[in-house]
């Protein structure tokens, strides 16, 4: 069973993150004050499998990989032919966001990869007690392009034709931009979003105050262009709405929580299309109190992720 590992690993991480990082994520969107810089350019050419291990992934200021991720010698198996690429959220990084899911997937036989994107050198996170750079701050379209370059690195190293993408918050939405506008549709099999900002957010109504506090809004959006991009009715979201929510050939899963306080209202996370499964965490586990941050560490949510990655071998979902 998958659930004992999830239960043991998620407990202490959830306790550390839920209080401090949960508040920091929301407050950070309001208080960020450092100027954003563009992500470092990545090589255009896809490297060969023999050469990729010597290259740094295209992730600007690099953070340590989470356990189980970024083994560039990993070769997909017949059981799991698509490598899994993990995409962190705003004010996060690959290490903190995927401390639980990455080793879980590796233990199940997947080739797992995780990138950092939208990094701003010199800014650190303290929400989990780890002094690490935070990312997801740069313009969302640029970050989606960075994701595309990373996917090409993964495909070149593993020989896989397609990857599966699992993202949290902004990281659950960016892959859809990549699929819609940057040629990712032919390279992605499954796209799974944990509390994704698919149609923007009101930040529990706080974003609606921006017109009344223009100088504050300007400061925030200069430091975090991705924050502006994710507000309801932003230019970025208007572009996303010019085409259908989904594209043929990609299978989508959205996992949301009724207690989300960051991407609000939570039902705006859902996608429309014949190839979509929208899931509310509390429909599967009424006792779950997981909110926006904790959903990435919730045993129930991560069990839903593993079922979505391998639906032919899905198992009853543990409530916890």
PDB file of C-alpha atoms in Angstrom:
ATOM      1  CA  UNK A   1       0.000   0.000   0.000  1.00  0.00           C
ATOM      2  CA  UNK A   2       1.136   3.553  -0.671  1.00  0.00           C
ATOM      3  CA  UNK A   3      -0.432   5.180   2.305  1.00  0.00           C
ATOM      4  CA  UNK A   4       1.910   4.258   5.194  1.00  0.00           C
ATOM      5  CA  UNK A   5       4.767   6.134   3.530  1.00  0.00           C
ATOM      6  CA  UNK A   6       2.529   9.118   2.977  1.00  0.00           C
ATOM      7  CA  UNK A   7       1.275   9.079   6.549  1.00  0.00           C
ATOM      8  CA  UNK A   8       4.749   8.908   8.109  1.00  0.00           C
ATOM      9  CA  UNK A   9       6.389  11.449   5.816  1.00  0.00           C
ATOM     10  CA  UNK A  10       3.594  13.973   5.597  1.00  0.00           C
ATOM     11  CA  UNK A  11       2.896  14.364   9.309  1.00  0.00           C
ATOM     12  CA  UNK A  12       5.937  16.352  10.473  1.00  0.00           C
ATOM     13  CA  UNK A  13       6.219  18.269   7.222  1.00  0.00           C
ATOM     14  CA  UNK A  14       2.583  19.302   7.372  1.00  0.00           C
ATOM     15  CA  UNK A  15       2.937  20.483  10.960  1.00  0.00           C
ATOM     16  CA  UNK A  16       5.908  22.651  10.057  1.00  0.00           C
ATOM     17  CA  UNK A  17       4.458  24.078   6.870  1.00  0.00           C
ATOM     18  CA  UNK A  18       0.782  24.527   7.562  1.00  0.00           C
ATOM     19  CA  UNK A  19       1.161  27.292  10.115  1.00  0.00           C
ATOM     20  CA  UNK A  20       4.218  29.232   9.045  1.00  0.00           C
ATOM     21  CA  UNK A  21       4.479  28.669   5.302  1.00  0.00           C
ATOM     22  CA  UNK A  22       0.727  28.742   4.812  1.00  0.00           C
ATOM     23  CA  UNK A  23       0.609  32.245   6.230  1.00  0.00           C
ATOM     24  CA  UNK A  24       3.821  33.251   4.485  1.00  0.00           C
ATOM     25  CA  UNK A  25       2.509  32.296   1.064  1.00  0.00           C
ATOM     26  CA  UNK A  26      -0.502  34.568   1.378  1.00  0.00           C
ATOM     27  CA  UNK A  27       1.340  37.343   3.174  1.00  0.00           C
ATOM     28  CA  UNK A  28       4.275  37.113   0.790  1.00  0.00           C
ATOM     29  CA  UNK A  29       2.058  38.046  -2.123  1.00  0.00           C
ATOM     30  CA  UNK A  30       1.325  41.301  -0.305  1.00  0.00           C
ATOM     31  CA  UNK A  31       4.690  42.088   1.225  1.00  0.00           C
ATOM     32  CA  UNK A  32       7.269  41.008  -1.373  1.00  0.00           C
ATOM     33  CA  UNK A  33       9.608  43.898  -1.946  1.00  0.00           C
ATOM     34  CA  UNK A  34      12.640  42.897  -3.995  1.00  0.00           C
ATOM     35  CA  UNK A  35      12.882  43.644  -7.723  1.00  0.00           C
ATOM     36  CA  UNK A  36      12.325  40.672  -9.984  1.00  0.00           C
ATOM     37  CA  UNK A  37      14.838  39.658 -12.621  1.00  0.00           C
ATOM     38  CA  UNK A  38      14.405  37.509 -15.679  1.00  0.00           C
ATOM     39  CA  UNK A  39      15.139  33.811 -15.428  1.00  0.00           C
ATOM     40  CA  UNK A  40      18.540  32.756 -16.704  1.00  0.00           C
ATOM     41  CA  UNK A  41      18.459  31.638 -20.308  1.00  0.00           C
ATOM     42  CA  UNK A  42      18.570  27.916 -20.928  1.00  0.00           C
ATOM     43  CA  UNK A  43      20.247  26.126 -23.811  1.00  0.00           C
ATOM     44  CA  UNK A  44      17.991  25.762 -26.837  1.00  0.00           C
ATOM     45  CA  UNK A  45      19.346  22.430 -27.960  1.00  0.00           C
ATOM     46  CA  UNK A  46      18.149  19.265 -26.286  1.00  0.00           C
ATOM     47  CA  UNK A  47      21.260  17.445 -24.989  1.00  0.00           C
ATOM     48  CA  UNK A  48      21.896  13.798 -25.537  1.00  0.00           C
ATOM     49  CA  UNK A  49      21.419  11.278 -22.740  1.00  0.00           C
ATOM     50  CA  UNK A  50      25.193  10.911 -22.370  1.00  0.00           C
ATOM     51  CA  UNK A  51      25.755  14.635 -21.957  1.00  0.00           C
ATOM     52  CA  UNK A  52      22.827  15.754 -19.859  1.00  0.00           C
ATOM     53  CA  UNK A  53      24.183  14.484 -16.536  1.00  0.00           C
ATOM     54  CA  UNK A  54      27.016  17.004 -16.771  1.00  0.00           C
ATOM     55  CA  UNK A  55      24.642  19.931 -17.357  1.00  0.00           C
ATOM     56  CA  UNK A  56      22.820  21.934 -14.764  1.00  0.00           C
ATOM     57  CA  UNK A  57      19.092  22.016 -15.419  1.00  0.00           C
ATOM     58  CA  UNK A  58      17.857  25.396 -16.740  1.00  0.00           C
ATOM     59  CA  UNK A  59      16.706  26.671 -13.375  1.00  0.00           C
ATOM     60  CA  UNK A  60      18.704  29.803 -12.645  1.00  0.00           C
ATOM     61  CA  UNK A  61      19.796  29.840  -9.004  1.00  0.00           C
ATOM     62  CA  UNK A  62      19.629  26.128  -8.317  1.00  0.00           C
ATOM     63  CA  UNK A  63      18.156  24.642  -5.139  1.00  0.00           C
ATOM     64  CA  UNK A  64      18.977  21.109  -4.010  1.00  0.00           C
ATOM     65  CA  UNK A  65      16.780  18.479  -5.609  1.00  0.00           C
ATOM     66  CA  UNK A  66      14.170  16.844  -3.392  1.00  0.00           C
ATOM     67  CA  UNK A  67      14.868  13.218  -2.467  1.00  0.00           C
ATOM     68  CA  UNK A  68      14.327  10.947  -5.444  1.00  0.00           C
ATOM     69  CA  UNK A  69      14.406  13.632  -8.129  1.00  0.00           C
ATOM     70  CA  UNK A  70      16.768  14.497 -10.959  1.00  0.00           C
ATOM     71  CA  UNK A  71      18.570  11.211 -11.477  1.00  0.00           C
ATOM     72  CA  UNK A  72      19.587  12.013 -15.042  1.00  0.00           C
ATOM     73  CA  UNK A  73      20.626   8.410 -15.654  1.00  0.00           C
ATOM     74  CA  UNK A  74      17.118   7.107 -14.871  1.00  0.00           C
ATOM     75  CA  UNK A  75      15.448   5.160 -17.674  1.00  0.00           C
ATOM     76  CA  UNK A  76      11.663   4.752 -17.719  1.00  0.00           C
ATOM     77  CA  UNK A  77      10.251   1.247 -17.392  1.00  0.00           C
ATOM     78  CA  UNK A  78       7.399  -0.423 -19.235  1.00  0.00           C
ATOM     79  CA  UNK A  79       5.287   0.008 -16.106  1.00  0.00           C
ATOM     80  CA  UNK A  80       5.983   3.762 -15.959  1.00  0.00           C
ATOM     81  CA  UNK A  81       7.077   4.860 -19.431  1.00  0.00           C
ATOM     82  CA  UNK A  82       6.536   8.597 -18.886  1.00  0.00           C
ATOM     83  CA  UNK A  83       8.928  10.517 -16.616  1.00  0.00           C
ATOM     84  CA  UNK A  84       7.197  12.725 -14.055  1.00  0.00           C
ATOM     85  CA  UNK A  85       8.146  16.408 -13.909  1.00  0.00           C
ATOM     86  CA  UNK A  86       7.229  18.240 -10.694  1.00  0.00           C
ATOM     87  CA  UNK A  87       6.481  21.977 -10.904  1.00  0.00           C
ATOM     88  CA  UNK A  88       6.475  23.992  -7.650  1.00  0.00           C
ATOM     89  CA  UNK A  89       4.273  26.964  -6.820  1.00  0.00           C
ATOM     90  CA  UNK A  90       4.747  30.692  -6.197  1.00  0.00           C
ATOM     91  CA  UNK A  91       7.068  31.599  -3.293  1.00  0.00           C
ATOM     92  CA  UNK A  92       8.350  28.017  -3.265  1.00  0.00           C
ATOM     93  CA  UNK A  93      11.122  25.877  -4.683  1.00  0.00           C
ATOM     94  CA  UNK A  94      11.475  22.282  -5.821  1.00  0.00           C
ATOM     95  CA  UNK A  95      13.012  21.054  -2.564  1.00  0.00           C
ATOM     96  CA  UNK A  96      10.393  22.354  -0.142  1.00  0.00           C
ATOM     97  CA  UNK A  97       7.382  21.743  -2.373  1.00  0.00           C
ATOM     98  CA  UNK A  98       8.157  18.115  -3.196  1.00  0.00           C
ATOM     99  CA  UNK A  99       9.750  16.691  -0.035  1.00  0.00           C
ATOM    100  CA  UNK A 100       6.975  14.080   0.168  1.00  0.00           C
ATOM    101  CA  UNK A 101       5.774  13.400  -3.372  1.00  0.00           C
ATOM    102  CA  UNK A 102       9.185  13.072  -5.019  1.00  0.00           C
ATOM    103  CA  UNK A 103      10.503  10.174  -2.897  1.00  0.00           C
ATOM    104  CA  UNK A 104       7.065   8.554  -2.983  1.00  0.00           C
ATOM    105  CA  UNK A 105       7.023   8.467  -6.774  1.00  0.00           C
ATOM    106  CA  UNK A 106      10.634   7.309  -6.927  1.00  0.00           C
ATOM    107  CA  UNK A 107       9.800   4.428  -4.589  1.00  0.00           C
ATOM    108  CA  UNK A 108       7.040   3.398  -6.975  1.00  0.00           C
ATOM    109  CA  UNK A 109       9.451   3.131  -9.897  1.00  0.00           C
ATOM    110  CA  UNK A 110       8.999   6.470 -11.677  1.00  0.00           C
ATOM    111  CA  UNK A 111      11.769   8.586 -13.138  1.00  0.00           C
ATOM    112  CA  UNK A 112      11.190  11.846 -11.265  1.00  0.00           C
ATOM    113  CA  UNK A 113      12.438  15.308 -12.186  1.00  0.00           C
ATOM    114  CA  UNK A 114      11.871  18.705 -10.574  1.00  0.00           C
ATOM    115  CA  UNK A 115      12.871  22.173 -11.691  1.00  0.00           C
ATOM    116  CA  UNK A 116      13.079  25.598 -10.129  1.00  0.00           C
ATOM    117  CA  UNK A 117      11.733  28.483 -12.180  1.00  0.00           C
ATOM    118  CA  UNK A 118      11.172  32.211 -11.816  1.00  0.00           C
ATOM    119  CA  UNK A 119      14.018  32.497  -9.328  1.00  0.00           C
ATOM    120  CA  UNK A 120      15.141  35.876  -7.966  1.00  0.00           C
ATOM    121  CA  UNK A 121      18.730  35.682  -6.611  1.00  0.00           C
ATOM    122  CA  UNK A 122      19.147  36.793  -3.020  1.00  0.00           C
ATOM    123  CA  UNK A 123      15.589  36.206  -1.814  1.00  0.00           C
ATOM    124  CA  UNK A 124      15.189  33.353   0.648  1.00  0.00           C
ATOM    125  CA  UNK A 125      12.271  31.558   2.224  1.00  0.00           C
ATOM    126  CA  UNK A 126      11.885  31.006   5.929  1.00  0.00           C
ATOM    127  CA  UNK A 127       8.418  29.468   6.023  1.00  0.00           C
ATOM    128  CA  UNK A 128       9.668  25.940   6.651  1.00  0.00           C
ATOM    129  CA  UNK A 129      12.800  26.860   8.568  1.00  0.00           C
ATOM    130  CA  UNK A 130      14.964  26.164   5.519  1.00  0.00           C
ATOM    131  CA  UNK A 131      17.086  28.982   4.138  1.00  0.00           C
ATOM    132  CA  UNK A 132      16.583  28.433   0.427  1.00  0.00           C
ATOM    133  CA  UNK A 133      15.872  30.676  -2.543  1.00  0.00           C
ATOM    134  CA  UNK A 134      12.245  30.992  -3.508  1.00  0.00           C
ATOM    135  CA  UNK A 135      10.918  30.929  -7.035  1.00  0.00           C
ATOM    136  CA  UNK A 136       7.791  31.229  -9.087  1.00  0.00           C
ATOM    137  CA  UNK A 137       8.078  35.022  -9.051  1.00  0.00           C
ATOM    138  CA  UNK A 138       8.937  35.789 -12.681  1.00  0.00           C
ATOM    139  CA  UNK A 139       6.425  36.454 -15.468  1.00  0.00           C
ATOM    140  CA  UNK A 140       4.299  33.353 -15.916  1.00  0.00           C
ATOM    141  CA  UNK A 141       4.801  33.130 -19.682  1.00  0.00           C
ATOM    142  CA  UNK A 142       8.590  33.177 -19.230  1.00  0.00           C
ATOM    143  CA  UNK A 143       8.359  30.518 -16.524  1.00  0.00           C
ATOM    144  CA  UNK A 144       6.230  28.332 -18.806  1.00  0.00           C
ATOM    145  CA  UNK A 145       8.919  28.603 -21.474  1.00  0.00           C
ATOM    146  CA  UNK A 146      11.501  27.584 -18.886  1.00  0.00           C
ATOM    147  CA  UNK A 147       9.358  24.560 -18.063  1.00  0.00           C
ATOM    148  CA  UNK A 148       9.311  23.694 -21.752  1.00  0.00           C
ATOM    149  CA  UNK A 149      13.093  23.733 -21.946  1.00  0.00           C
ATOM    150  CA  UNK A 150      13.294  21.533 -18.854  1.00  0.00           C
ATOM    151  CA  UNK A 151      10.838  19.044 -20.373  1.00  0.00           C
ATOM    152  CA  UNK A 152      13.056  18.841 -23.454  1.00  0.00           C
ATOM    153  CA  UNK A 153      16.055  18.111 -21.222  1.00  0.00           C
ATOM    154  CA  UNK A 154      14.129  15.317 -19.525  1.00  0.00           C
ATOM    155  CA  UNK A 155      12.957  13.829 -22.804  1.00  0.00           C
ATOM    156  CA  UNK A 156      16.459  13.991 -24.237  1.00  0.00           C
ATOM    157  CA  UNK A 157      18.009  12.295 -21.206  1.00  0.00           C
ATOM    158  CA  UNK A 158      15.413   9.546 -20.794  1.00  0.00           C
ATOM    159  CA  UNK A 159      14.459   8.917 -24.408  1.00  0.00           C
ATOM    160  CA  UNK A 160      10.788   9.289 -23.500  1.00  0.00           C
ATOM    161  CA  UNK A 161       8.415  10.754 -26.066  1.00  0.00           C
ATOM    162  CA  UNK A 162       6.166  12.311 -23.428  1.00  0.00           C
ATOM    163  CA  UNK A 163       6.215  13.305 -19.775  1.00  0.00           C
ATOM    164  CA  UNK A 164       3.588  13.584 -17.063  1.00  0.00           C
ATOM    165  CA  UNK A 165       3.428  16.921 -15.258  1.00  0.00           C
ATOM    166  CA  UNK A 166       2.399  17.376 -11.620  1.00  0.00           C
ATOM    167  CA  UNK A 167       2.206  20.931 -10.327  1.00  0.00           C
ATOM    168  CA  UNK A 168       1.087  22.836  -7.255  1.00  0.00           C
ATOM    169  CA  UNK A 169      -0.617  26.242  -7.358  1.00  0.00           C
ATOM    170  CA  UNK A 170       1.036  28.302 -10.124  1.00  0.00           C
ATOM    171  CA  UNK A 171       2.929  25.121 -10.969  1.00  0.00           C
ATOM    172  CA  UNK A 172      -0.376  23.427 -11.746  1.00  0.00           C
ATOM    173  CA  UNK A 173      -1.403  26.215 -14.115  1.00  0.00           C
ATOM    174  CA  UNK A 174       1.887  26.906 -15.942  1.00  0.00           C
ATOM    175  CA  UNK A 175       1.888  23.511 -17.660  1.00  0.00           C
ATOM    176  CA  UNK A 176      -1.469  24.361 -19.229  1.00  0.00           C
ATOM    177  CA  UNK A 177       0.015  27.528 -20.757  1.00  0.00           C
ATOM    178  CA  UNK A 178       2.925  25.429 -22.009  1.00  0.00           C
ATOM    179  CA  UNK A 179       0.501  22.898 -23.504  1.00  0.00           C
ATOM    180  CA  UNK A 180      -1.764  25.543 -25.071  1.00  0.00           C
ATOM    181  CA  UNK A 181       0.724  28.033 -26.470  1.00  0.00           C
ATOM    182  CA  UNK A 182       4.279  26.656 -26.430  1.00  0.00           C
ATOM    183  CA  UNK A 183       4.001  23.322 -28.218  1.00  0.00           C
ATOM    184  CA  UNK A 184       3.710  21.158 -25.129  1.00  0.00           C
ATOM    185  CA  UNK A 185       0.613  19.259 -26.281  1.00  0.00           C
ATOM    186  CA  UNK A 186       2.687  16.727 -28.214  1.00  0.00           C
ATOM    187  CA  UNK A 187       5.069  16.209 -25.275  1.00  0.00           C
ATOM    188  CA  UNK A 188       2.653  15.778 -22.347  1.00  0.00           C
ATOM    189  CA  UNK A 189       0.469  12.771 -21.577  1.00  0.00           C
ATOM    190  CA  UNK A 190      -1.042  13.670 -18.187  1.00  0.00           C
ATOM    191  CA  UNK A 191      -1.287  17.028 -16.390  1.00  0.00           C
ATOM    192  CA  UNK A 192      -2.171  16.916 -12.689  1.00  0.00           C
ATOM    193  CA  UNK A 193      -2.729  20.115 -10.734  1.00  0.00           C
ATOM    194  CA  UNK A 194      -2.865  20.445  -6.948  1.00  0.00           C
ATOM    195  CA  UNK A 195      -4.819  23.642  -6.167  1.00  0.00           C
ATOM    196  CA  UNK A 196      -3.852  25.134  -9.558  1.00  0.00           C
ATOM    197  CA  UNK A 197      -4.517  28.789 -10.385  1.00  0.00           C
ATOM    198  CA  UNK A 198      -6.110  27.823 -13.689  1.00  0.00           C
ATOM    199  CA  UNK A 199      -8.429  30.829 -14.012  1.00  0.00           C
ATOM    200  CA  UNK A 200      -6.730  33.250 -11.659  1.00  0.00           C
ATOM    201  CA  UNK A 201      -7.500  34.128  -8.060  1.00  0.00           C
ATOM    202  CA  UNK A 202      -9.047  36.871  -5.944  1.00  0.00           C
ATOM    203  CA  UNK A 203      -6.762  35.947  -2.994  1.00  0.00           C
ATOM    204  CA  UNK A 204      -9.858  35.771  -0.809  1.00  0.00           C
ATOM    205  CA  UNK A 205     -10.881  39.182  -2.125  1.00  0.00           C
ATOM    206  CA  UNK A 206      -7.568  40.889  -1.325  1.00  0.00           C
ATOM    207  CA  UNK A 207      -6.677  41.246  -5.009  1.00  0.00           C
ATOM    208  CA  UNK A 208      -9.816  43.343  -5.488  1.00  0.00           C
ATOM    209  CA  UNK A 209      -8.212  46.052  -3.338  1.00  0.00           C
ATOM    210  CA  UNK A 210      -5.408  46.686  -5.855  1.00  0.00           C
ATOM    211  CA  UNK A 211      -7.213  49.558  -7.660  1.00  0.00           C
ATOM    212  CA  UNK A 212      -7.602  51.342  -4.306  1.00  0.00           C
ATOM    213  CA  UNK A 213      -3.939  50.860  -3.328  1.00  0.00           C
ATOM    214  CA  UNK A 214      -2.089  51.450  -6.603  1.00  0.00           C
ATOM    215  CA  UNK A 215       1.342  52.092  -5.085  1.00  0.00           C
ATOM    216  CA  UNK A 216       1.188  48.948  -2.976  1.00  0.00           C
ATOM    217  CA  UNK A 217       0.007  46.939  -5.967  1.00  0.00           C
ATOM    218  CA  UNK A 218       2.818  48.343  -8.109  1.00  0.00           C
ATOM    219  CA  UNK A 219       5.396  47.329  -5.491  1.00  0.00           C
ATOM    220  CA  UNK A 220       4.009  43.812  -5.249  1.00  0.00           C
ATOM    221  CA  UNK A 221       3.688  43.274  -8.973  1.00  0.00           C
ATOM    222  CA  UNK A 222       7.195  44.643  -9.634  1.00  0.00           C
ATOM    223  CA  UNK A 223       8.641  42.161  -7.160  1.00  0.00           C
ATOM    224  CA  UNK A 224       6.381  39.338  -8.299  1.00  0.00           C
ATOM    225  CA  UNK A 225       5.108  39.587 -11.877  1.00  0.00           C
ATOM    226  CA  UNK A 226       3.637  36.105 -11.469  1.00  0.00           C
ATOM    227  CA  UNK A 227       1.375  37.452  -8.706  1.00  0.00           C
ATOM    228  CA  UNK A 228      -0.116  39.958 -11.150  1.00  0.00           C
ATOM    229  CA  UNK A 229      -0.445  37.291 -13.841  1.00  0.00           C
ATOM    230  CA  UNK A 230      -2.457  35.083 -11.504  1.00  0.00           C
ATOM    231  CA  UNK A 231      -5.041  37.700 -10.519  1.00  0.00           C
ATOM    232  CA  UNK A 232      -8.494  37.209 -12.023  1.00  0.00           C
ATOM    233  CA  UNK A 233      -8.890  39.022 -15.369  1.00  0.00           C
ATOM    234  CA  UNK A 234      -5.170  39.745 -15.766  1.00  0.00           C
ATOM    235  CA  UNK A 235      -3.799  40.059 -19.293  1.00  0.00           C
ATOM    236  CA  UNK A 236      -2.249  36.622 -18.818  1.00  0.00           C
ATOM    237  CA  UNK A 237      -5.589  35.065 -17.856  1.00  0.00           C
ATOM    238  CA  UNK A 238      -7.381  36.812 -20.700  1.00  0.00           C
ATOM    239  CA  UNK A 239      -4.933  35.170 -23.089  1.00  0.00           C
ATOM    240  CA  UNK A 240      -5.486  31.793 -21.437  1.00  0.00           C
ATOM    241  CA  UNK A 241      -9.225  32.244 -21.997  1.00  0.00           C
ATOM    242  CA  UNK A 242      -8.841  32.799 -25.743  1.00  0.00           C
ATOM    243  CA  UNK A 243      -8.664  29.043 -26.272  1.00  0.00           C
ATOM    244  CA  UNK A 244     -10.412  26.085 -24.667  1.00  0.00           C
ATOM    245  CA  UNK A 245      -9.388  24.955 -21.183  1.00  0.00           C
ATOM    246  CA  UNK A 246      -7.911  21.718 -22.526  1.00  0.00           C
ATOM    247  CA  UNK A 247      -6.334  20.321 -25.659  1.00  0.00           C
ATOM    248  CA  UNK A 248      -6.973  16.904 -27.216  1.00  0.00           C
ATOM    249  CA  UNK A 249      -4.548  14.158 -26.275  1.00  0.00           C
ATOM    250  CA  UNK A 250      -3.678  15.424 -22.798  1.00  0.00           C
ATOM    251  CA  UNK A 251      -5.417  13.938 -19.755  1.00  0.00           C
ATOM    252  CA  UNK A 252      -6.092  16.416 -16.954  1.00  0.00           C
ATOM    253  CA  UNK A 253      -6.695  15.971 -13.227  1.00  0.00           C
ATOM    254  CA  UNK A 254      -7.430  18.891 -10.880  1.00  0.00           C
ATOM    255  CA  UNK A 255      -7.339  18.272  -7.117  1.00  0.00           C
ATOM    256  CA  UNK A 256      -8.767  21.103  -5.000  1.00  0.00           C
ATOM    257  CA  UNK A 257      -9.604  21.766  -1.365  1.00  0.00           C
ATOM    258  CA  UNK A 258     -12.564  23.696  -0.010  1.00  0.00           C
ATOM    259  CA  UNK A 259     -10.195  25.305   2.510  1.00  0.00           C
ATOM    260  CA  UNK A 260      -8.020  26.960  -0.141  1.00  0.00           C
ATOM    261  CA  UNK A 261      -7.306  30.514   0.981  1.00  0.00           C
ATOM    262  CA  UNK A 262      -4.925  31.442  -1.850  1.00  0.00           C
ATOM    263  CA  UNK A 263      -6.550  30.363  -5.138  1.00  0.00           C
ATOM    264  CA  UNK A 264     -10.104  31.534  -4.574  1.00  0.00           C
ATOM    265  CA  UNK A 265     -12.884  30.751  -5.146  1.00  0.00           C
ATOM    266  CA  UNK A 266     -11.590  27.191  -5.162  1.00  0.00           C
ATOM    267  CA  UNK A 267     -13.946  26.034  -7.917  1.00  0.00           C
ATOM    268  CA  UNK A 268     -12.237  28.394 -10.359  1.00  0.00           C
ATOM    269  CA  UNK A 269      -9.411  25.874 -10.318  1.00  0.00           C
ATOM    270  CA  UNK A 270     -11.543  23.379 -12.254  1.00  0.00           C
ATOM    271  CA  UNK A 271     -11.086  22.826 -15.976  1.00  0.00           C
ATOM    272  CA  UNK A 272     -13.787  22.104 -18.534  1.00  0.00           C
ATOM    273  CA  UNK A 273     -13.375  19.387 -21.127  1.00  0.00           C
ATOM    274  CA  UNK A 274     -14.066  15.749 -21.913  1.00  0.00           C
ATOM    275  CA  UNK A 275     -10.602  14.710 -20.780  1.00  0.00           C
ATOM    276  CA  UNK A 276     -10.744  16.264 -17.284  1.00  0.00           C
ATOM    277  CA  UNK A 277     -11.279  14.840 -13.813  1.00  0.00           C
ATOM    278  CA  UNK A 278     -11.987  17.577 -11.258  1.00  0.00           C
ATOM    279  CA  UNK A 279     -11.728  16.294  -7.685  1.00  0.00           C
ATOM    280  CA  UNK A 280     -12.510  18.041  -4.394  1.00  0.00           C
ATOM    281  CA  UNK A 281     -10.339  16.635  -1.624  1.00  0.00           C
ATOM    282  CA  UNK A 282     -13.117  16.722   0.972  1.00  0.00           C
ATOM    283  CA  UNK A 283     -15.402  14.643  -1.284  1.00  0.00           C
ATOM    284  CA  UNK A 284     -12.900  11.830  -0.788  1.00  0.00           C
ATOM    285  CA  UNK A 285     -11.946  12.678   2.791  1.00  0.00           C
ATOM    286  CA  UNK A 286     -14.495  14.855   4.631  1.00  0.00           C
ATOM    287  CA  UNK A 287     -12.183  15.122   7.638  1.00  0.00           C
ATOM    288  CA  UNK A 288      -9.300  16.642   5.689  1.00  0.00           C
ATOM    289  CA  UNK A 289      -8.379  20.179   6.768  1.00  0.00           C
ATOM    290  CA  UNK A 290      -5.659  20.571   4.147  1.00  0.00           C
ATOM    291  CA  UNK A 291      -5.556  24.087   2.721  1.00  0.00           C
ATOM    292  CA  UNK A 292      -3.575  25.558  -0.161  1.00  0.00           C
ATOM    293  CA  UNK A 293      -0.079  24.698   1.051  1.00  0.00           C
ATOM    294  CA  UNK A 294      -0.866  21.502   2.943  1.00  0.00           C
ATOM    295  CA  UNK A 295      -2.567  19.889  -0.066  1.00  0.00           C
ATOM    296  CA  UNK A 296       0.914  19.233  -1.479  1.00  0.00           C
ATOM    297  CA  UNK A 297       1.636  17.086   1.614  1.00  0.00           C
ATOM    298  CA  UNK A 298      -1.792  15.560   2.206  1.00  0.00           C
ATOM    299  CA  UNK A 299      -1.796  11.738   2.141  1.00  0.00           C
ATOM    300  CA  UNK A 300      -5.235  11.772   0.492  1.00  0.00           C
ATOM    301  CA  UNK A 301      -4.238  14.305  -2.167  1.00  0.00           C
ATOM    302  CA  UNK A 302      -0.993  12.534  -3.009  1.00  0.00           C
ATOM    303  CA  UNK A 303      -2.803   9.202  -3.229  1.00  0.00           C
ATOM    304  CA  UNK A 304      -5.121  10.872  -5.749  1.00  0.00           C
ATOM    305  CA  UNK A 305      -2.004  11.973  -7.656  1.00  0.00           C
ATOM    306  CA  UNK A 306      -0.551   8.469  -7.823  1.00  0.00           C
ATOM    307  CA  UNK A 307      -3.922   7.100  -8.942  1.00  0.00           C
ATOM    308  CA  UNK A 308      -4.108   9.733 -11.682  1.00  0.00           C
ATOM    309  CA  UNK A 309      -0.604   8.894 -12.865  1.00  0.00           C
ATOM    310  CA  UNK A 310      -1.416   5.184 -13.070  1.00  0.00           C
ATOM    311  CA  UNK A 311      -5.200   4.824 -13.386  1.00  0.00           C
ATOM    312  CA  UNK A 312      -4.943   1.186 -14.489  1.00  0.00           C
ATOM    313  CA  UNK A 313      -3.625   0.321 -11.010  1.00  0.00           C
ATOM    314  CA  UNK A 314      -5.586   2.846  -8.932  1.00  0.00           C
ATOM    315  CA  UNK A 315      -6.368   1.791  -5.384  1.00  0.00           C
ATOM    316  CA  UNK A 316      -8.952   2.950  -2.813  1.00  0.00           C
ATOM    317  CA  UNK A 317      -7.985   6.380  -1.507  1.00  0.00           C
ATOM    318  CA  UNK A 318      -6.881   6.626   2.105  1.00  0.00           C
ATOM    319  CA  UNK A 319      -8.494   9.391   4.162  1.00  0.00           C
ATOM    320  CA  UNK A 320      -6.003  11.215   6.309  1.00  0.00           C
TER     321      UNK A 320
END
